[in-house]
């Protein structure tokens, strides 16, 4: 060990004497170049991380996420969809903006499967999300209300969503059907269900198990306006191409 | 006739549908979605086929391009050419597939028509040649080649086997004695009238006979099942009555002419005795472990991206390294075999049942075959990652198991929430029932116990002791009463007393009748010992297979297991395979894990740590 230390000292001494021998301007220039390079790296990484262009589509199985994905990308839902087994991941320019001249920034959209067994996939994509679209089936709402509320609750209490204040759009799909509910009704029902969930998981259970963040204001009924991140509700129908609300949301948070 | 051939991506978009392209009628219901939900996502993609309503489905994957090919046909027709056709379609479609394109109608429809005709022609030729060769029917034993644990599609399989034993002199029906496939042998050989499987093109005769055949099979199965449950009930009744008569007849042996006045029975409803002991406050042993967070180790999803250092393959280490760097290695079944075998052995050392490990490996193989390896990845690491994902998928519950929320929902409706504990003898039902009661009490819910184990001596006293320690009411009616009646009365009593939860203890004798007669749609929790052996697997498989067949029967109240309670978890070190086996067979999530003998030893299942332990 001592030998190594002595050798190292000798080398350092040699390097010092060598540096002293160089003319001073060269040393200054070398140092400046190094500092500039470091600065450029830091600036690039800062710029990159501030503007993520990822939008995540999530929701229960059968709510219409894959159809929405293809509507946004291609303008049609082709021949239909089946239950997704994997996520749909693509970066593209929104179909409605393809005709626009000039530079349009492509959007990275991830359609996460809604099946309960594939829930861990959502956790992988959430950290990079700039916005979240939660798709709800407005026609078949009452039977899936509890599951939808639970899924939404789980998403809203994740640390990655709250800390980064990821905006959430609750998109009520399938409003072209006659028996679809209105978005106000859906909003109220979801708030009620989440309120119940909040009570059963916070008040009664003495220990918060999986919730990373507490939702809402204790003592008051839950409202979406109490969330730290912005939650809005919109409606539309993917099959007929009525997805302007989603596109507006995307444009709002992914600047062109 | 082939009803439909569907090609779709794993992400869910339908690329081509034969119904739409050829203008045929659409399918009734949505069998494809059912296939995905109950089969492919449950890691049963190694199965031969899947049946739903009147349809049978077969599928194949193209793992490299991420495509799935599914063929749907009527269950009663046994088309021989489907596998062939699927393989041919896969080949042709892979050539014209382009990730950017989404409409393949013009190109592919003609190709498909041609392939369909070719496949049918080939199958007919094969059949004709077989007819010429075989002159006598093969003995039925020889044709009994299906895996005895074939799930839910035994009928098409049975029908296919019959092809071998046929005598083709006539055009129509024939009779064969055949043992319907079933691993637990509850179905004995029956006289079944079975139809020669025909190509759909020939006359419509088979359809009628086929329909008759199916209903007769169903009836036979129902009868047999009824007989079996009847036998089980009779057995139970017989045994319960036997000790009765014995007690009456038996008298104390008197030795040495001394009258024995000793009182040997201390099991009187010991009010005086019991009350002294537990005069103090209800037991409070601290927080139940259910509410404690499990300290996860830091690595979570990142595990899957790491390249594992598996054992290097024996053959051509250098060449395989070279290939893996080059990255052009297309996975072949023979490549996967050694890695899969190693994984299967590893799983089996962790006490996973052999059939389950086999099925899992098949499913993983099906999903990896034909895939291109990325560069710098070894086959063993790819297989490991795929297996890890599959295990994670199986163990993640299909629906959330928030019991407290369900209890609250039931409370709002004004009825008590009923949990029935079933399981074989000696696994720890009563002990864990008490633990669950303790946990619920900690959450300020009022609990009632129902002692429906009217068979085992001491069971009621055991529950009574627990009830006294926890200071909760217990509903009991002593021994040798009908447990279903006791359960029903217990629930009525509980709703009268405004109790939130009723925990029902049953005898270890598979008393499914109790469950069926319970009103209020209780939640059934099956108790399983974690350290169980393969032999007990057959018993449990019987339980679940019988339950699955309950779907086929017309009994509307037939119930499936809602949750699993694993007991004696602290005794197994790291042999956690039982959790996987149980979840795979039953499809029910693990609700609780019992890990000790005191009230607080009840935990939730930590899926990630189990997966890690299984693959260590």
Coordinates of C-alpha atoms in Angstrom, one line a residue, chain B residues 10 70 73 107 136 192 241 245 356 379 388 403 413 419 422 450 464 480 494 501 508 512:
Chain B
X10 CA -50.7 -7.8 -29.4
X70 CA -57.0 -17.0 -34.0
X73 CA -65.2 -22.7 -35.4
X107 CA -54.0 -8.5 -50.6
X136 CA -60.0 -52.2 -37.3
X192 CA -71.3 -42.8 -25.7
X241 CA -74.2 -41.1 12.2
X245 CA -74.7 -45.2 17.3
X356 CA -48.1 -26.3 -13.3
X379 CA -31.2 -16.8 -24.4
X388 CA -40.7 -13.3 -14.5
X403 CA -62.0 -6.6 1.8
X413 CA -76.9 -2.6 1.9
X419 CA -66.7 -15.2 4.5
X422 CA -63.1 -24.1 3.2
X450 CA -70.4 -19.3 13.0
X464 CA -65.6 -20.7 21.4
X480 CA -73.9 -33.3 14.1
X494 CA -75.9 -11.7 12.6
X501 CA -69.0 -9.6 9.2
X508 CA -62.4 -30.2 6.4
X512 CA -69.5 -27.3 -0.8

